[in-house]
mmCIF file of C-alpha atoms and ligand atoms in Angstrom:
data_model
loop_
_atom_site.group_PDB
_atom_site.id
_atom_site.type_symbol
_atom_site.label_atom_id
_atom_site.label_comp_id
_atom_site.label_asym_id
_atom_site.label_seq_id
_atom_site.Cartn_x
_atom_site.Cartn_y
_atom_site.Cartn_z
ATOM 1 C CA UNK A 1 10.848 18.365 14.424
ATOM 2 C CA UNK A 2 9.733 21.358 12.392
ATOM 3 C CA UNK A 3 6.362 23.039 12.818
ATOM 4 C CA UNK A 4 4.539 20.862 10.266
ATOM 5 C CA UNK A 5 6.766 17.769 9.962
ATOM 6 C CA UNK A 6 7.296 15.412 12.893
ATOM 7 C CA UNK A 7 10.683 14.047 11.825
ATOM 8 C CA UNK A 8 14.013 14.012 13.628
ATOM 9 C CA UNK A 9 17.250 15.104 12.000
ATOM 10 C CA UNK A 10 18.368 12.313 9.662
ATOM 11 C CA UNK A 11 14.880 10.800 9.281
ATOM 12 C CA UNK A 12 14.393 12.411 5.872
ATOM 13 C CA UNK A 13 16.575 11.521 2.869
ATOM 14 C CA UNK A 14 18.454 14.100 0.800
ATOM 15 C CA UNK A 15 16.192 13.167 -2.124
ATOM 16 C CA UNK A 16 12.422 13.291 -1.862
ATOM 17 C CA UNK A 17 9.346 12.722 -4.013
ATOM 18 C CA UNK A 18 6.497 15.140 -3.393
ATOM 19 C CA UNK A 19 2.979 14.078 -4.393
ATOM 20 C CA UNK A 20 0.166 16.458 -3.446
ATOM 21 C CA UNK A 21 -1.901 13.586 -2.080
ATOM 22 C CA UNK A 22 -0.557 12.036 1.153
ATOM 23 C CA UNK A 23 -2.130 8.683 0.240
ATOM 24 C CA UNK A 24 -0.089 8.681 -2.947
ATOM 25 C CA UNK A 25 2.993 9.094 -0.748
ATOM 26 C CA UNK A 26 1.870 5.997 1.140
ATOM 27 C CA UNK A 27 1.331 4.173 -2.167
ATOM 28 C CA UNK A 28 4.890 4.972 -3.315
ATOM 29 C CA UNK A 29 6.316 3.918 0.052
ATOM 30 C CA UNK A 30 4.398 0.628 0.104
ATOM 31 C CA UNK A 31 4.896 -0.306 -3.543
ATOM 32 C CA UNK A 32 8.375 0.957 -4.390
ATOM 33 C CA UNK A 33 10.463 1.368 -1.218
ATOM 34 C CA UNK A 34 12.138 -1.304 0.860
ATOM 35 C CA UNK A 35 11.635 -1.037 4.616
ATOM 36 C CA UNK A 36 9.598 2.168 4.522
ATOM 37 C CA UNK A 37 9.332 4.014 7.828
ATOM 38 C CA UNK A 38 6.681 6.677 8.358
ATOM 39 C CA UNK A 39 8.335 9.753 9.861
ATOM 40 C CA UNK A 40 5.358 12.093 10.056
ATOM 41 C CA UNK A 41 1.566 12.200 10.050
ATOM 42 C CA UNK A 42 1.025 15.771 11.207
ATOM 43 C CA UNK A 43 -2.316 16.911 9.687
ATOM 44 C CA UNK A 44 -2.400 13.540 7.888
ATOM 45 C CA UNK A 45 0.346 14.769 5.557
ATOM 46 C CA UNK A 46 2.185 11.466 5.551
ATOM 47 C CA UNK A 47 5.943 11.205 5.054
ATOM 48 C CA UNK A 48 8.016 8.039 4.591
ATOM 49 C CA UNK A 49 11.665 7.142 4.148
ATOM 50 C CA UNK A 50 12.840 3.870 2.646
ATOM 51 C CA UNK A 51 15.346 2.372 0.248
ATOM 52 C CA UNK A 52 15.050 2.413 -3.540
ATOM 53 C CA UNK A 53 17.690 0.382 -5.423
ATOM 54 C CA UNK A 54 20.057 0.681 -2.459
ATOM 55 C CA UNK A 55 19.590 4.441 -1.947
ATOM 56 C CA UNK A 56 17.727 6.298 0.783
ATOM 57 C CA UNK A 57 14.668 8.071 -0.603
ATOM 58 C CA UNK A 58 11.786 9.896 1.078
ATOM 59 C CA UNK A 59 8.291 10.608 -0.148
ATOM 60 C CA UNK A 60 5.790 12.948 1.415
ATOM 61 C CA UNK A 61 2.553 14.732 0.642
ATOM 62 C CA UNK A 62 2.467 18.493 0.129
ATOM 63 C CA UNK A 63 -1.262 19.175 0.018
ATOM 64 C CA UNK A 64 -2.722 21.167 -2.859
ATOM 65 C CA UNK A 65 -1.719 24.645 -3.972
ATOM 66 C CA UNK A 66 1.171 27.007 -3.479
ATOM 67 C CA UNK A 67 0.587 28.019 0.165
ATOM 68 C CA UNK A 68 0.516 24.354 1.197
ATOM 69 C CA UNK A 69 3.552 23.113 -0.770
ATOM 70 C CA UNK A 70 5.428 26.230 0.362
ATOM 71 C CA UNK A 71 5.153 25.244 4.007
ATOM 72 C CA UNK A 72 6.460 21.708 3.465
ATOM 73 C CA UNK A 73 9.225 22.579 1.019
ATOM 74 C CA UNK A 74 10.473 25.449 3.186
ATOM 75 C CA UNK A 75 10.789 23.059 6.126
ATOM 76 C CA UNK A 76 12.325 20.270 4.030
ATOM 77 C CA UNK A 77 15.005 22.594 2.614
ATOM 78 C CA UNK A 78 15.692 24.651 5.732
ATOM 79 C CA UNK A 79 15.407 22.121 8.526
ATOM 80 C CA UNK A 80 15.996 18.703 6.983
ATOM 81 C CA UNK A 81 18.675 19.433 4.380
ATOM 82 C CA UNK A 82 16.747 18.036 1.413
ATOM 83 C CA UNK A 83 18.871 18.538 -1.709
ATOM 84 C CA UNK A 84 16.694 17.165 -4.498
ATOM 85 C CA UNK A 85 12.897 17.465 -4.597
ATOM 86 C CA UNK A 86 10.723 15.978 -7.317
ATOM 87 C CA UNK A 87 7.037 16.787 -7.454
ATOM 88 C CA UNK A 88 4.788 14.052 -8.806
ATOM 89 C CA UNK A 89 1.255 15.138 -9.531
ATOM 90 C CA UNK A 90 -1.596 15.600 -11.920
ATOM 91 C CA UNK A 91 -2.221 18.384 -14.400
ATOM 92 C CA UNK A 92 -4.882 19.453 -16.850
ATOM 93 C CA UNK A 93 -3.816 19.747 -20.490
ATOM 94 C CA UNK A 94 -4.225 23.106 -22.212
ATOM 95 C CA UNK A 95 -2.231 22.109 -25.325
ATOM 96 C CA UNK A 96 -3.597 20.175 -28.294
ATOM 97 C CA UNK A 97 -0.532 17.908 -28.440
ATOM 98 C CA UNK A 98 -0.664 17.022 -24.733
ATOM 99 C CA UNK A 99 -3.071 14.137 -24.288
ATOM 100 C CA UNK A 100 -4.718 12.403 -21.373
ATOM 101 C CA UNK A 101 -2.199 10.099 -19.591
ATOM 102 C CA UNK A 102 0.832 11.910 -21.082
ATOM 103 C CA UNK A 103 3.840 12.551 -18.871
ATOM 104 C CA UNK A 104 4.771 16.236 -18.694
ATOM 105 C CA UNK A 105 8.121 17.511 -17.449
ATOM 106 C CA UNK A 106 7.760 21.108 -16.305
ATOM 107 C CA UNK A 107 10.711 23.075 -17.712
ATOM 108 C CA UNK A 108 9.315 26.215 -16.166
ATOM 109 C CA UNK A 109 6.231 27.273 -14.273
ATOM 110 C CA UNK A 110 4.280 30.429 -15.057
ATOM 111 C CA UNK A 111 2.020 31.516 -12.246
ATOM 112 C CA UNK A 112 -0.802 33.819 -11.263
ATOM 113 C CA UNK A 113 0.129 33.192 -7.637
ATOM 114 C CA UNK A 114 0.064 35.872 -5.017
ATOM 115 C CA UNK A 115 3.203 34.285 -3.481
ATOM 116 C CA UNK A 116 5.728 35.423 -6.067
ATOM 117 C CA UNK A 117 3.909 38.687 -6.470
ATOM 118 C CA UNK A 118 4.523 39.375 -2.778
ATOM 119 C CA UNK A 119 8.049 37.939 -2.794
ATOM 120 C CA UNK A 120 9.275 39.884 -5.822
ATOM 121 C CA UNK A 121 7.260 43.057 -5.277
ATOM 122 C CA UNK A 122 5.462 42.833 -8.614
ATOM 123 C CA UNK A 123 8.525 41.795 -10.630
ATOM 124 C CA UNK A 124 8.184 38.633 -12.707
ATOM 125 C CA UNK A 125 10.516 35.832 -11.640
ATOM 126 C CA UNK A 126 10.794 32.796 -13.972
ATOM 127 C CA UNK A 127 10.574 29.603 -11.856
ATOM 128 C CA UNK A 128 12.675 26.997 -13.699
ATOM 129 C CA UNK A 129 13.431 23.293 -13.271
ATOM 130 C CA UNK A 130 16.944 22.001 -12.569
ATOM 131 C CA UNK A 131 18.247 21.204 -16.054
ATOM 132 C CA UNK A 132 20.161 18.141 -14.835
ATOM 133 C CA UNK A 133 16.983 16.597 -13.384
ATOM 134 C CA UNK A 134 14.955 17.529 -16.439
ATOM 135 C CA UNK A 135 17.463 15.872 -18.744
ATOM 136 C CA UNK A 136 17.765 12.791 -16.542
ATOM 137 C CA UNK A 137 13.977 12.371 -16.285
ATOM 138 C CA UNK A 138 13.603 12.882 -20.038
ATOM 139 C CA UNK A 139 16.243 10.249 -20.817
ATOM 140 C CA UNK A 140 14.774 7.755 -18.344
ATOM 141 C CA UNK A 141 11.217 8.172 -19.664
ATOM 142 C CA UNK A 142 12.364 7.876 -23.291
ATOM 143 C CA UNK A 143 14.439 4.770 -22.493
ATOM 144 C CA UNK A 144 11.313 3.106 -21.063
ATOM 145 C CA UNK A 145 9.264 3.999 -24.148
ATOM 146 C CA UNK A 146 7.169 6.609 -22.311
ATOM 147 C CA UNK A 147 7.815 9.630 -24.511
ATOM 148 C CA UNK A 148 7.248 12.679 -22.265
ATOM 149 C CA UNK A 149 6.388 16.268 -23.216
ATOM 150 C CA UNK A 150 8.574 19.033 -21.826
ATOM 151 C CA UNK A 151 7.668 22.701 -21.636
ATOM 152 C CA UNK A 152 6.163 25.424 -19.477
ATOM 153 C CA UNK A 153 3.279 24.639 -17.149
ATOM 154 C CA UNK A 154 1.039 27.018 -15.209
ATOM 155 C CA UNK A 155 0.872 26.904 -11.423
ATOM 156 C CA UNK A 156 -2.490 28.436 -10.737
ATOM 157 C CA UNK A 157 -3.786 29.594 -7.362
ATOM 158 C CA UNK A 158 -7.341 28.615 -8.213
ATOM 159 C CA UNK A 159 -8.759 25.320 -9.428
ATOM 160 C CA UNK A 160 -12.235 26.872 -9.775
ATOM 161 C CA UNK A 161 -11.636 30.131 -11.633
ATOM 162 C CA UNK A 162 -14.248 32.870 -12.033
ATOM 163 C CA UNK A 163 -13.553 32.975 -15.754
ATOM 164 C CA UNK A 164 -13.755 29.478 -17.306
ATOM 165 C CA UNK A 165 -11.651 30.674 -20.259
ATOM 166 C CA UNK A 166 -8.784 32.023 -18.157
ATOM 167 C CA UNK A 167 -6.472 29.176 -19.210
ATOM 168 C CA UNK A 168 -6.618 30.278 -22.866
ATOM 169 C CA UNK A 169 -4.193 33.158 -22.385
ATOM 170 C CA UNK A 170 -1.601 30.671 -21.072
ATOM 171 C CA UNK A 171 -2.351 28.260 -23.920
ATOM 172 C CA UNK A 172 -1.841 31.061 -26.443
ATOM 173 C CA UNK A 173 1.691 31.499 -25.092
ATOM 174 C CA UNK A 174 2.626 27.822 -25.372
ATOM 175 C CA UNK A 175 1.971 26.487 -21.881
ATOM 176 C CA UNK A 176 1.275 22.757 -21.778
ATOM 177 C CA UNK A 177 -0.776 22.164 -18.657
ATOM 178 C CA UNK A 178 -2.335 23.591 -15.495
ATOM 179 C CA UNK A 179 -1.322 22.455 -12.039
ATOM 180 C CA UNK A 180 -0.961 24.245 -8.714
ATOM 181 C CA UNK A 181 2.480 23.787 -7.131
ATOM 182 C CA UNK A 182 5.562 23.804 -9.392
ATOM 183 C CA UNK A 183 6.196 27.574 -9.378
ATOM 184 C CA UNK A 184 6.686 27.595 -5.614
ATOM 185 C CA UNK A 185 8.810 24.437 -5.600
ATOM 186 C CA UNK A 186 11.123 25.882 -8.279
ATOM 187 C CA UNK A 187 11.320 29.295 -6.622
ATOM 188 C CA UNK A 188 12.252 27.802 -3.247
ATOM 189 C CA UNK A 189 14.802 25.467 -4.859
ATOM 190 C CA UNK A 190 16.453 28.518 -6.437
ATOM 191 C CA UNK A 191 16.398 30.402 -3.131
ATOM 192 C CA UNK A 192 18.050 27.549 -1.212
ATOM 193 C CA UNK A 193 20.278 26.376 -4.076
ATOM 194 C CA UNK A 194 18.675 22.922 -4.327
ATOM 195 C CA UNK A 195 17.499 20.845 -7.299
ATOM 196 C CA UNK A 196 13.818 20.563 -8.203
ATOM 197 C CA UNK A 197 11.665 19.089 -10.931
ATOM 198 C CA UNK A 198 7.945 18.640 -11.479
ATOM 199 C CA UNK A 199 6.734 15.517 -13.275
ATOM 200 C CA UNK A 200 3.034 15.489 -13.999
ATOM 201 C CA UNK A 201 0.575 13.016 -15.448
ATOM 202 C CA UNK A 202 -2.243 14.539 -17.477
ATOM 203 C CA UNK A 203 -5.461 13.622 -15.663
ATOM 204 C CA UNK A 204 -7.854 15.799 -17.647
ATOM 205 C CA UNK A 205 -8.012 18.084 -20.655
ATOM 206 C CA UNK A 206 -9.471 21.572 -20.628
ATOM 207 C CA UNK A 207 -9.496 21.407 -24.429
ATOM 208 C CA UNK A 208 -11.508 18.206 -24.895
ATOM 209 C CA UNK A 209 -13.172 17.893 -21.469
ATOM 210 C CA UNK A 210 -11.865 14.306 -21.115
ATOM 211 C CA UNK A 211 -10.899 12.834 -17.714
ATOM 212 C CA UNK A 212 -8.922 9.698 -16.889
ATOM 213 C CA UNK A 213 -10.616 6.791 -15.138
ATOM 214 C CA UNK A 214 -9.384 5.653 -11.731
ATOM 215 C CA UNK A 215 -7.758 2.576 -13.329
ATOM 216 C CA UNK A 216 -5.968 4.625 -15.976
ATOM 217 C CA UNK A 217 -4.754 7.001 -13.314
ATOM 218 C CA UNK A 218 -3.290 4.129 -11.344
ATOM 219 C CA UNK A 219 -1.284 2.789 -14.312
ATOM 220 C CA UNK A 220 -0.050 6.129 -15.559
ATOM 221 C CA UNK A 221 0.817 7.313 -12.068
ATOM 222 C CA UNK A 222 2.989 4.257 -11.619
ATOM 223 C CA UNK A 223 5.013 5.298 -14.683
ATOM 224 C CA UNK A 224 5.456 8.787 -13.272
ATOM 225 C CA UNK A 225 6.577 7.365 -9.910
ATOM 226 C CA UNK A 226 9.148 5.147 -11.589
ATOM 227 C CA UNK A 227 10.608 8.026 -13.621
ATOM 228 C CA UNK A 228 10.710 10.193 -10.486
ATOM 229 C CA UNK A 229 12.397 7.510 -8.367
ATOM 230 C CA UNK A 230 15.015 6.770 -11.031
ATOM 231 C CA UNK A 231 15.672 10.504 -11.381
ATOM 232 C CA UNK A 232 15.870 10.916 -7.603
ATOM 233 C CA UNK A 233 18.678 8.358 -7.272
ATOM 234 C CA UNK A 234 20.599 9.343 -10.431
ATOM 235 C CA UNK A 235 24.008 10.976 -9.951
HETATM 236 N N1 HPA B 301 -6.244 22.799 -12.925
HETATM 237 C C1 HPA B 301 -5.368 22.838 -11.940
HETATM 238 N N2 HPA B 301 -4.770 21.765 -11.463
HETATM 239 C C2 HPA B 301 -5.062 20.574 -12.019
HETATM 240 C C3 HPA B 301 -5.967 20.477 -13.050
HETATM 241 C C4 HPA B 301 -6.596 21.647 -13.536
HETATM 242 O O1 HPA B 301 -7.413 21.614 -14.449
HETATM 243 N N3 HPA B 301 -6.076 19.166 -13.373
HETATM 244 C C5 HPA B 301 -5.234 18.500 -12.563
HETATM 245 N N4 HPA B 301 -4.625 19.346 -11.735
#
């Protein structure tokens, strides 16, 4: 096992879905995977491996924010040989054309994070999705009639910012939504030469102040899970 994941070699599939919420990992395992086996519950960050359409797929929580996802993705890439990692999560819209319940594919992830500041010594790295996964997810979503939006997102270190208007500078430069993890996932995928993509459902809008209801979240999240699973098993 690694420090934060209680799995043996071979317990985790080469392709993995990464929700922030461990209970959403359990939901995916119970509702989409055949014969799911829980491989870890360290700190209640649940991880499962099962079969989706004949292929081995894992799903595990990452917690919220860059420091948390960094720990899990480092261990998944370095110690468990994960080759393809797809984040599934929520995001807040900061773009007038990105509405509540929309699916957003993160082409790139701007960030105010201290992590890349430390890593790159003040230089500005551009965390970017794997084009092949982006294209596959786009095609799958379109084929199901769930037209996604694709563009840059912002992986912010703080949910509760001191300045409530901070998001507007990102909006001015064309970013679609705020979330808290993609920049680190993409940076680590580049470092370890793996594939990564972030697929987000818009749960709230900083422009209109709207929020999704629990029921709406359930339905729209299911769409995101399906796109992510189909993308995970694609060639
Ligand atoms: N900020 C950051 N992360 C989020 C948000 C937000 O407004 N909404 C959903 N995830």
